[in-house]
């Protein structure tokens, strides 16, 4: 999506996102007990794991929504742990929460405009791009987002995050509660967005489908890395399948 | 109590007994302050101050259970206090024969009966849809009937009351002992509290604050303008005391006896509250305040408990208002000020420690002493400044005293915001038992 | 016919006047509620403060208005709005922001705003005294009498100059606010934050800026409402006392967090008040002859006496909380 982003060269350019030994949680209590993560600009990263493993917590820690008590998180080589969310948006990070991810009384178009709040000069161009990614939104642009279906809301939410032209997009369970039809559509869009040059890190409950599109998969358990590999390798690993993918 | 750690869970364990240093120091300081006031201002004045502080302590206990135990903010303490004062007046003042000796009581009773009949009729009409009447027609009919009947009854009431006012002055009292009035005042305040709480307690906590603020002003407007019932701005005095009055025993002794009476009342309230706080009922109340969702999940009827707490607080305010009214021996509806009877009580509670009865008692007496002493102190300072200023040829503004009053308003407001910011749990915080 | 004119003067015009003032006040209350989620009790005192600023400025430069031909108070209004907006932002910085940073419950902010109420009242009375003062220092209050072109209509319709200004300014305010909220970037961000504060922050909206903008708007509107009310009657330091309950009732009637609802609520409460204190006997008297002989109308057929006017907004408040706590326009904050 960012047109001037040079293709990543693994040898000298720092990875888009790099987390080392992250401990953190709500207040002083740690839910994460040392998580490592590396993601390059052209990759889709998927975090999976059992309930309570700290998947969403890790995503929120990256986006500065809760405290990182130990360890460091780097965005393109620069430390970002414990920066406020709006500063992270300025640095090219976009976040789509799992619930309450639209402004219900604002129209679809206004929702998208809010995504570009920090870059008002880009609104027109980015609106066109988002409508191309999510064609249904163009017809619904005058409708309040609260009146849309779950899948359409998810599109509004992702579109809103894309409006700021992020280099890294964080998605918290984008397919939760959606029908299989919509789920595939959302994964399809995620691939397309990634192909346009946006690094993606998402948390997913639908682990098999998500790992199928993942360049990199992170299996968390009890706030720590259990397995880290390419999505295909994790799907093929019998250990992972037995313990985390339901056989 | 406001910025409690989210992971805090109320745990009941036996308290590890510690020597209450903080309490002893604070109460010792309070005792020194009281003795100091006695030494400077004389016994009669100081005893009066203590009685009033004791009455305020009853009000503060009422507010502390609402705010401290349950997190309900009552912004209309004044209204409940005024109701208590009114009942104390109505029950204890001698019977007015100019009213009771005429046909006027019958007239008044007839109008009240009409009012009752009108209410029954409107309720009856509003139930007509059960007999097959369309709902819209029923609503229109009920509203129209209510409007017409209201106008009829209110016109009759206006006639009777102006008649009472012109012929008898006002209805007078019942000539009963004052404590009957205190009890009825508490009950009446509780009733009003039930009405307000029933409407607001299920909603956002802000709505309760708005509604109590409103009801307090309405109660005051009613008492001020119902000359036939309260003599309005003409005021009623004297109100008889339940204990021997100053004419029999002199100021200091009579006030001291009244003080011991209020002290007994406070002791009884304090004991009962202490028992309730540590009983299963009190635990449930605190559980609801600390974590409403889990309390509800455990099957507690939250709204009912909240209503109980709110009504109980209002009853104490009514009672305290009655005791205070009788002591002042004067019923003046205009004397009930939001500043004195709502915000001062609020300061007592948040400074002393919401939810801690002992802290509330301390706060009540300490704040009241400061409040009372600030007046002569400010005047003294001003006279000092004035004499210095005149020496330098400077002309003083004339209405200094009324401006000093406004300065006190300013100080109370500042005190509220500062305490909220820097010591939100008060000087004697509620003793929260928790592991670790 | 004269009775009808009387009705127009005492209900239609008076109701529109109070309704406009309540509406402008309620907009501020509802905006603060929707952004910061607490009932701002000091709002009515911000109105008084605004009017007081106008009074000070008008007393300082009384000759300015007559030179141009409008009341001096109106010329001073923009300056007073600015000062009140500054005061509002300052109060937030000094008192509410630290409490918010502590993560307190909204009700603690309500208590804090009561403390601010007392401080403002104390300050204003310390400097202004307690008596009423006219905002027309050197100007004259024009009164327009519009005679009706009907036979038998002897009494004219009476509108005063400040009332006309009030109507014009109310319309301008409402239009400007609608444009701001629907067209401007900040206005949309304000609506976004009222919808979903966490998401607004995650979108990169600086919530501190939005909070400040909200206070500026609320403060400016409060100054307008306070000044126009003081122009219509007189400036009194205890103005706020009569305003607090009606503007809260108006905000809740309209659905808290709903600016257009607040406008509607303001007029509902304003007209309800004037209708309740209106003596209906005046309208019924002409038909006295056609009534049966046993029906004698009492001379006072008002629902409540003016001294009980405060009962009306309270009654409306209670009714709306019982039947429809979200308000007529489905507010977001219950």
Tab-separated table of N, CA and C in Angstrom, chain B residues 5 86 96 107 111 173 196 209 232 251 271 301 309 317 328 330 354 363 423:
chain	number	residue	atom	x	y	z
B	5	UNK	N	-7.533	-1.128	43.009
B	5	UNK	CA	-6.937	-1.979	41.997
B	5	UNK	C	-7.993	-2.911	41.408
B	86	UNK	N	-39.118	20.128	59.422
B	86	UNK	CA	-40.539	20.452	59.304
B	86	UNK	C	-41.380	19.549	60.199
B	96	UNK	N	-52.964	24.927	67.450
B	96	UNK	CA	-53.487	26.254	67.129
B	96	UNK	C	-55.015	26.190	67.126
B	107	UNK	N	-62.798	21.211	56.192
B	107	UNK	CA	-62.665	21.637	54.787
B	107	UNK	C	-61.401	21.048	54.174
B	111	UNK	N	-60.935	18.361	51.070
B	111	UNK	CA	-60.149	18.550	49.854
B	111	UNK	C	-59.156	17.415	49.691
B	173	UNK	N	-49.279	23.195	65.297
B	173	UNK	CA	-48.688	21.871	65.465
B	173	UNK	C	-49.650	20.904	66.083
B	196	UNK	N	-37.427	8.586	45.066
B	196	UNK	CA	-36.324	8.975	44.189
B	196	UNK	C	-35.460	7.764	43.836
B	209	UNK	N	-27.836	11.969	41.426
B	209	UNK	CA	-27.370	13.271	41.897
B	209	UNK	C	-28.291	14.380	41.395
B	232	UNK	N	-44.185	29.886	56.315
B	232	UNK	CA	-43.263	30.348	55.277
B	232	UNK	C	-42.150	31.210	55.820
B	251	UNK	N	-28.316	28.395	79.878
B	251	UNK	CA	-27.893	27.936	78.553
B	251	UNK	C	-26.987	26.714	78.615
B	271	UNK	N	-23.777	2.060	66.820
B	271	UNK	CA	-23.755	0.645	67.175
B	271	UNK	C	-24.500	-0.191	66.136
B	301	UNK	N	-29.766	-9.481	44.817
B	301	UNK	CA	-30.681	-8.516	44.225
B	301	UNK	C	-30.095	-7.119	44.426
B	309	UNK	N	-30.119	0.778	51.160
B	309	UNK	CA	-29.066	1.666	51.636
B	309	UNK	C	-29.484	3.119	51.483
B	317	UNK	N	-30.857	11.192	57.633
B	317	UNK	CA	-30.832	12.633	57.371
B	317	UNK	C	-32.095	13.304	57.904
B	328	UNK	N	-32.404	24.132	67.278
B	328	UNK	CA	-32.388	25.539	66.871
B	328	UNK	C	-33.604	26.280	67.382
B	330	UNK	N	-36.248	26.895	66.020
B	330	UNK	CA	-36.772	27.837	65.036
B	330	UNK	C	-36.938	27.076	63.744
B	354	UNK	N	-14.993	8.287	53.653
B	354	UNK	CA	-16.285	7.699	53.298
B	354	UNK	C	-16.287	6.215	53.641
B	363	UNK	N	-14.805	13.652	61.043
B	363	UNK	CA	-14.965	14.681	60.006
B	363	UNK	C	-16.059	15.662	60.362
B	423	UNK	N	-6.694	13.294	48.603
B	423	UNK	CA	-6.957	12.294	49.644
B	423	UNK	C	-8.353	11.727	49.446
